PDB file of C-alpha atoms in Angstrom:
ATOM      1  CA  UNK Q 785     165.968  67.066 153.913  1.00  0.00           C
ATOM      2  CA  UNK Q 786     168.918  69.192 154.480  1.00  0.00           C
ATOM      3  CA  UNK Q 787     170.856  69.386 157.128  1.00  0.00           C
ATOM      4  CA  UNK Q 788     171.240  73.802 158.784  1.00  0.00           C
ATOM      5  CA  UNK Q 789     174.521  73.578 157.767  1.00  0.00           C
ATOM      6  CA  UNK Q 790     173.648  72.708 154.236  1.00  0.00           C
ATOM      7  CA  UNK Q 791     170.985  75.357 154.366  1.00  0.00           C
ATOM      8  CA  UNK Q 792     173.764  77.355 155.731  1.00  0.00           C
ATOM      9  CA  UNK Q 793     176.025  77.313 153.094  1.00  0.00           C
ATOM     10  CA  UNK Q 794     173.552  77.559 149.884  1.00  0.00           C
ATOM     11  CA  UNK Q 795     172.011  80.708 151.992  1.00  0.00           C
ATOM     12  CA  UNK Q 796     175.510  82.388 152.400  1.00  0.00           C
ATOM     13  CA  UNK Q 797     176.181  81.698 148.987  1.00  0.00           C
ATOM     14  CA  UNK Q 798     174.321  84.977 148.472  1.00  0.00           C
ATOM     15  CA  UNK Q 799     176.235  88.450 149.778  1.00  0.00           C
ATOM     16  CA  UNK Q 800     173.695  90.439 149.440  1.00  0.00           C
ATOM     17  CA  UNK Q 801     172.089  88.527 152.415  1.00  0.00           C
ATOM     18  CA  UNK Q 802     173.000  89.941 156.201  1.00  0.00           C
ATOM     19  CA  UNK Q 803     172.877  87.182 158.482  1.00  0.00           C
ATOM     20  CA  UNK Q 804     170.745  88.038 161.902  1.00  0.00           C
ATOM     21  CA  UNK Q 805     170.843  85.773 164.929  1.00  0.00           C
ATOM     22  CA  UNK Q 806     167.545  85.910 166.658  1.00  0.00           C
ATOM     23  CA  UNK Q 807     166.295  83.651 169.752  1.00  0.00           C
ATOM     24  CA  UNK Q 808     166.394  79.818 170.186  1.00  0.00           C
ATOM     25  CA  UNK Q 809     168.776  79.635 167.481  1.00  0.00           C
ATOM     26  CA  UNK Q 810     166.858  80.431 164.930  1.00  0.00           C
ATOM     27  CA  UNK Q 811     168.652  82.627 161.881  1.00  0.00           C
ATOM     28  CA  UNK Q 812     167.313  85.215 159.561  1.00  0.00           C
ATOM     29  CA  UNK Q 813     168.886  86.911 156.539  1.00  0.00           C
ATOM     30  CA  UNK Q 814     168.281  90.477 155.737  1.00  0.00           C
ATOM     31  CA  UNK Q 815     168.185  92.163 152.198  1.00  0.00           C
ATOM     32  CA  UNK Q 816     169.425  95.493 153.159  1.00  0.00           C
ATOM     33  CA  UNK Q 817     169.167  96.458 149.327  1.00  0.00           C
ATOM     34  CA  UNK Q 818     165.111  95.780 149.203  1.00  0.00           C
ATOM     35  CA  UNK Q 819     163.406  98.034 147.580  1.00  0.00           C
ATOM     36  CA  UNK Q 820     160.381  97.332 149.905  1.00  0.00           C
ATOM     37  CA  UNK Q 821     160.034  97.826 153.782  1.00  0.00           C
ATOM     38  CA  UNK Q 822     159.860  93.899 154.151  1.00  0.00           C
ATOM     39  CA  UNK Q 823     163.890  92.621 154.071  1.00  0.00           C
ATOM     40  CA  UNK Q 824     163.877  89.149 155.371  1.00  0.00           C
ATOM     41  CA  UNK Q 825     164.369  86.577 152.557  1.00  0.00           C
ATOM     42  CA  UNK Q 826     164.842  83.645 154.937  1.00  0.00           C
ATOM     43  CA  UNK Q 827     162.880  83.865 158.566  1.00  0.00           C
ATOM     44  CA  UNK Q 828     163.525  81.552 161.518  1.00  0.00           C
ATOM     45  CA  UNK Q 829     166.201  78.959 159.904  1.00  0.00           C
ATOM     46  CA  UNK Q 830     165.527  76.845 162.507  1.00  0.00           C
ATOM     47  CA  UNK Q 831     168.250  73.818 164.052  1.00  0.00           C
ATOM     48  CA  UNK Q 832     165.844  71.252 163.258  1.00  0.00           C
ATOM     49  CA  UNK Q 833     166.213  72.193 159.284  1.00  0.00           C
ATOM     50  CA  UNK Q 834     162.615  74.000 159.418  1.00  0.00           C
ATOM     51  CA  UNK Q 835     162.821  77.475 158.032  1.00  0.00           C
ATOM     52  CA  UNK Q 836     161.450  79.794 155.669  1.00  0.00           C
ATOM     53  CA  UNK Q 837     161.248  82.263 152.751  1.00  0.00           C
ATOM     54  CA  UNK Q 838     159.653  85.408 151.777  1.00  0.00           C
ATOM     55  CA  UNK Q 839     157.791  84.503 148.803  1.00  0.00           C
ATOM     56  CA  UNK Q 840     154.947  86.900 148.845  1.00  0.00           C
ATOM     57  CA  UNK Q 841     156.031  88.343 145.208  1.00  0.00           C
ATOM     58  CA  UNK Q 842     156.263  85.371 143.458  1.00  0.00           C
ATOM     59  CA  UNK Q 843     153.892  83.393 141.628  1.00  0.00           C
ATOM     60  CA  UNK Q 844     153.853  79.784 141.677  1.00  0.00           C
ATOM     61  CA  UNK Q 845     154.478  79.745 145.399  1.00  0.00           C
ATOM     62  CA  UNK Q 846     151.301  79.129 147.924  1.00  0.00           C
ATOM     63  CA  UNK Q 847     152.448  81.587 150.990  1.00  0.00           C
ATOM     64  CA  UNK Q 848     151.152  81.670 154.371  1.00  0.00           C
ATOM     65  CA  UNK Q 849     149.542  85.448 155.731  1.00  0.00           C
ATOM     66  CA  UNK Q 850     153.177  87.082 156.139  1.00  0.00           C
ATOM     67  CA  UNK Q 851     153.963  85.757 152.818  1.00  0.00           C
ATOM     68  CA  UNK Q 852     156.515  83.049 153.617  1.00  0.00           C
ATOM     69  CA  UNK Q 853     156.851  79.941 151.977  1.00  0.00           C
ATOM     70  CA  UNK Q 854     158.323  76.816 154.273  1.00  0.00           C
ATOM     71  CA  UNK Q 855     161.430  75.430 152.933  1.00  0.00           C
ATOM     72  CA  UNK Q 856     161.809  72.009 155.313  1.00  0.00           C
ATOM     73  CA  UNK Q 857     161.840  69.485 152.622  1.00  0.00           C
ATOM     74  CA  UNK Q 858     163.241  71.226 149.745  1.00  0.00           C
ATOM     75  CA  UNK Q 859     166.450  70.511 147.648  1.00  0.00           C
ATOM     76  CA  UNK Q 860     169.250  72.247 147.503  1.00  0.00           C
ATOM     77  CA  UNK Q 861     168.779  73.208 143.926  1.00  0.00           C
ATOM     78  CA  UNK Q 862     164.884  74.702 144.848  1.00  0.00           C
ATOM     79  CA  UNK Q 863     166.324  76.644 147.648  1.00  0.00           C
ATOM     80  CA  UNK Q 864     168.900  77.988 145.783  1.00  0.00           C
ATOM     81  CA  UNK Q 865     166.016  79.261 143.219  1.00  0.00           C
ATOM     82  CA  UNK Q 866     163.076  80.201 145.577  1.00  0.00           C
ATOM     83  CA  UNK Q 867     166.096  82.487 147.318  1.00  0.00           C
ATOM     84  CA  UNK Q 868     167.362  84.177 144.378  1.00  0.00           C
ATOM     85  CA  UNK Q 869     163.119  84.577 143.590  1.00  0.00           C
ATOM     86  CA  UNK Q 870     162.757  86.279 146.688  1.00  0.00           C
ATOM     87  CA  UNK Q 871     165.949  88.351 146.409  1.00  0.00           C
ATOM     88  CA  UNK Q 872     164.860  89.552 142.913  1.00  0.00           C
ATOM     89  CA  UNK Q 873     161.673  90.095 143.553  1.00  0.00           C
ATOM     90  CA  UNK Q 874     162.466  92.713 146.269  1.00  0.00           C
ATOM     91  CA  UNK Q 875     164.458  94.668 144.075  1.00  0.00           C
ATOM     92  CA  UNK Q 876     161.525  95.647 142.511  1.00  0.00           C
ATOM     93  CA  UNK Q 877     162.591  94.999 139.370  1.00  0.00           C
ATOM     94  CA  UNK Q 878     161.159  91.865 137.436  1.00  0.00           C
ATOM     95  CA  UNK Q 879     163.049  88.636 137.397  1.00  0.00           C
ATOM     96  CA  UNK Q 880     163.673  86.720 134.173  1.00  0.00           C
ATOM     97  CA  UNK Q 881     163.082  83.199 135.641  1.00  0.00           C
ATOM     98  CA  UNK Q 882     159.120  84.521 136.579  1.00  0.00           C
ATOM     99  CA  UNK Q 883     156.548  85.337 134.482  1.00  0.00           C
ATOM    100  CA  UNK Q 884     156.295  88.981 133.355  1.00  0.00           C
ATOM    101  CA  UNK Q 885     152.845  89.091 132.410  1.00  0.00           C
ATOM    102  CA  UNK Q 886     149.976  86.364 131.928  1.00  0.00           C
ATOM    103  CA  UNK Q 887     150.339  85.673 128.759  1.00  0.00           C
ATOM    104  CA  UNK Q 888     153.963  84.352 129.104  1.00  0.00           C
ATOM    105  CA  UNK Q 889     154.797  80.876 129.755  1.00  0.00           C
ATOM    106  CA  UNK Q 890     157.502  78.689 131.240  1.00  0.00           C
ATOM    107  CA  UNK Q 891     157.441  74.713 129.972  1.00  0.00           C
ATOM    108  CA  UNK Q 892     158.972  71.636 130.794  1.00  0.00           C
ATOM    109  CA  UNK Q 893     158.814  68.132 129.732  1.00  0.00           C
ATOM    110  CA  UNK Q 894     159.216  65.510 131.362  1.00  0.00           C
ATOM    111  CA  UNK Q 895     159.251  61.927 130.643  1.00  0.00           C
ATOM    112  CA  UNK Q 896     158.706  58.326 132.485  1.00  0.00           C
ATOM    113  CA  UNK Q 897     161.046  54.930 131.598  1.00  0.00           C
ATOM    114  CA  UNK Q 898     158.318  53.449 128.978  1.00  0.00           C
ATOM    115  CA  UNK Q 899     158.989  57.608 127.309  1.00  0.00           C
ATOM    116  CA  UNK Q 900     155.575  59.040 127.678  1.00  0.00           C
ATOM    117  CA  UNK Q 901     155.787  62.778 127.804  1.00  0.00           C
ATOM    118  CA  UNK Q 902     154.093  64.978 129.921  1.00  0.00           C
ATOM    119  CA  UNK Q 903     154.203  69.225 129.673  1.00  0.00           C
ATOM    120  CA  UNK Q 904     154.433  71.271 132.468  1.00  0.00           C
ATOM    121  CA  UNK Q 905     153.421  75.265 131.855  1.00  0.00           C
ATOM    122  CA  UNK Q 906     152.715  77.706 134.230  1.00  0.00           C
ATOM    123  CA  UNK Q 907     149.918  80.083 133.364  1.00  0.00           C
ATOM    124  CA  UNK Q 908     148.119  82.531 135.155  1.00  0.00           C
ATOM    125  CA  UNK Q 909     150.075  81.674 138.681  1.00  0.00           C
ATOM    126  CA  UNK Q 910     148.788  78.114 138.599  1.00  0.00           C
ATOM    127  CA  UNK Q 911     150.974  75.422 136.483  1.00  0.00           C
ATOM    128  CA  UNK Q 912     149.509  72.906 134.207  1.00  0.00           C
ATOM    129  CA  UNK Q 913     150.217  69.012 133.022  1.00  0.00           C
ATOM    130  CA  UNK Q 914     149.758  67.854 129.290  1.00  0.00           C
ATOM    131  CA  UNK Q 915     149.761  64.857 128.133  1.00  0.00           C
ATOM    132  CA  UNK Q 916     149.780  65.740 124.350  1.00  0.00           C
ATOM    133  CA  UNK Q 917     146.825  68.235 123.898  1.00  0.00           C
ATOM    134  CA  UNK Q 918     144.756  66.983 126.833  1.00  0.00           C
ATOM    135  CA  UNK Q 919     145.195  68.595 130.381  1.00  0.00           C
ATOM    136  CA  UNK Q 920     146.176  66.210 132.985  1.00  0.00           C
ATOM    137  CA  UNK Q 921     145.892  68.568 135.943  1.00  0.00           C
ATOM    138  CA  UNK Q 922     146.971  71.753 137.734  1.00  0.00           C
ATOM    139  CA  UNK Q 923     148.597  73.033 140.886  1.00  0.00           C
ATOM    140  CA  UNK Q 924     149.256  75.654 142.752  1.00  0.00           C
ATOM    141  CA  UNK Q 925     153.198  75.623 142.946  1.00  0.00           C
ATOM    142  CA  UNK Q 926     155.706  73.841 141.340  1.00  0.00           C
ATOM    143  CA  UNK Q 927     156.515  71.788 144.069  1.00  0.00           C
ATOM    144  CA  UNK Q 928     153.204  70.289 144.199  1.00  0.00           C
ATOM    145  CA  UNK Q 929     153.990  69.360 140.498  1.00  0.00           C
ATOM    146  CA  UNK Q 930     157.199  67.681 140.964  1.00  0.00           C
ATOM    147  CA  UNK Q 931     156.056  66.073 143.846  1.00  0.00           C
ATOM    148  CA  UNK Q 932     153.396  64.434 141.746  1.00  0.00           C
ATOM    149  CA  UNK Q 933     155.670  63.869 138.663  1.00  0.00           C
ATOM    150  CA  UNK Q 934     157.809  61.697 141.027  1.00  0.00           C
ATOM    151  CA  UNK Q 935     155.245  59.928 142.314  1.00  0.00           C
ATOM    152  CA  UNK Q 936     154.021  58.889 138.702  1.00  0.00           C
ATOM    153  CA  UNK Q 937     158.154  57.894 137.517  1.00  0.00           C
ATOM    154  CA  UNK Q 938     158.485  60.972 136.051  1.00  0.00           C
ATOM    155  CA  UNK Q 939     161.697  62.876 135.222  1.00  0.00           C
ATOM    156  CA  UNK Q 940     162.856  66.150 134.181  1.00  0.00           C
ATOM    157  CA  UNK Q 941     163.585  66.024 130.485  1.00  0.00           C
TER     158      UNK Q 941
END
């Protein structure tokens, strides 16, 4: 997990993001620019590392009722991503990392030490495992998935 400070300083990374102190220590960052009335991308960055971000937007992500996604245990490379996500998808424009219709697809492969090859597509906000033509299984976000890849000594290709 990271530390706040590392949270700090991939989060700042971003100048379109106003920081906002709020109570107990906890930090928010504002997108002034958002084309929506919601502007927090990151809500209650929390001491302890817990924190979170607006995700309601973007598919691939399971969000609580507000919409936010919690971003405790995740690299620095996936908060980097789910951040510019959120920033994008307030904008109101569409980003080119998601999805812009159904029928699009994002794929992966990824591959264990004895070089079996799985496939990882996302599809109609849920992504997918193949192991050659055959469906291995599906998940709600892409964490999920590389949670599971790991777990089976999988890497990305």
């Amino acid at each position: 997990m990271l530390s706040l400070e590392e949270k700090l300083a991939i989060v700042e990374s971003f100048p379109e993001l106003e920081r906002k102190n709020v109570s107990l220590g906890r930090i928010n960052f504002h997108y002034e620019d958002s084309a929506y009335d919601k502007k927090a991308v990151v809500y209650h960055l929390h001491p302890n590392g817990n924190g979170f971000v607006y995700a309601e937007y973007i598919k691939g992500y399971a969000t609580d009722s507000k919409g936010l996604i919690n971003i405790r245990d995740f690299s620095a490379e996936e908060l980097r991503d789910i951040i510019e996500k959120s920033i994008q998808s307030l904008t109101g424009k569409t980003s080119k990392k998601l999805p812009k219709n159904d029928t699009e697809q994002q794929e992966e492969h990824w591959i264990d030490e004895d070089g079996h090859l799985l496939v990882v597509t996302f599809v109609e906000d849920l992504w997918y495992i193949y192991a050659g033509s055959n469906l291995d299984c599906a998940f709600e976000t892409y964490e999920e998935v590389q949670e599971y890849l790991a777990e089976e000594g999988f890497i990305k290709k």
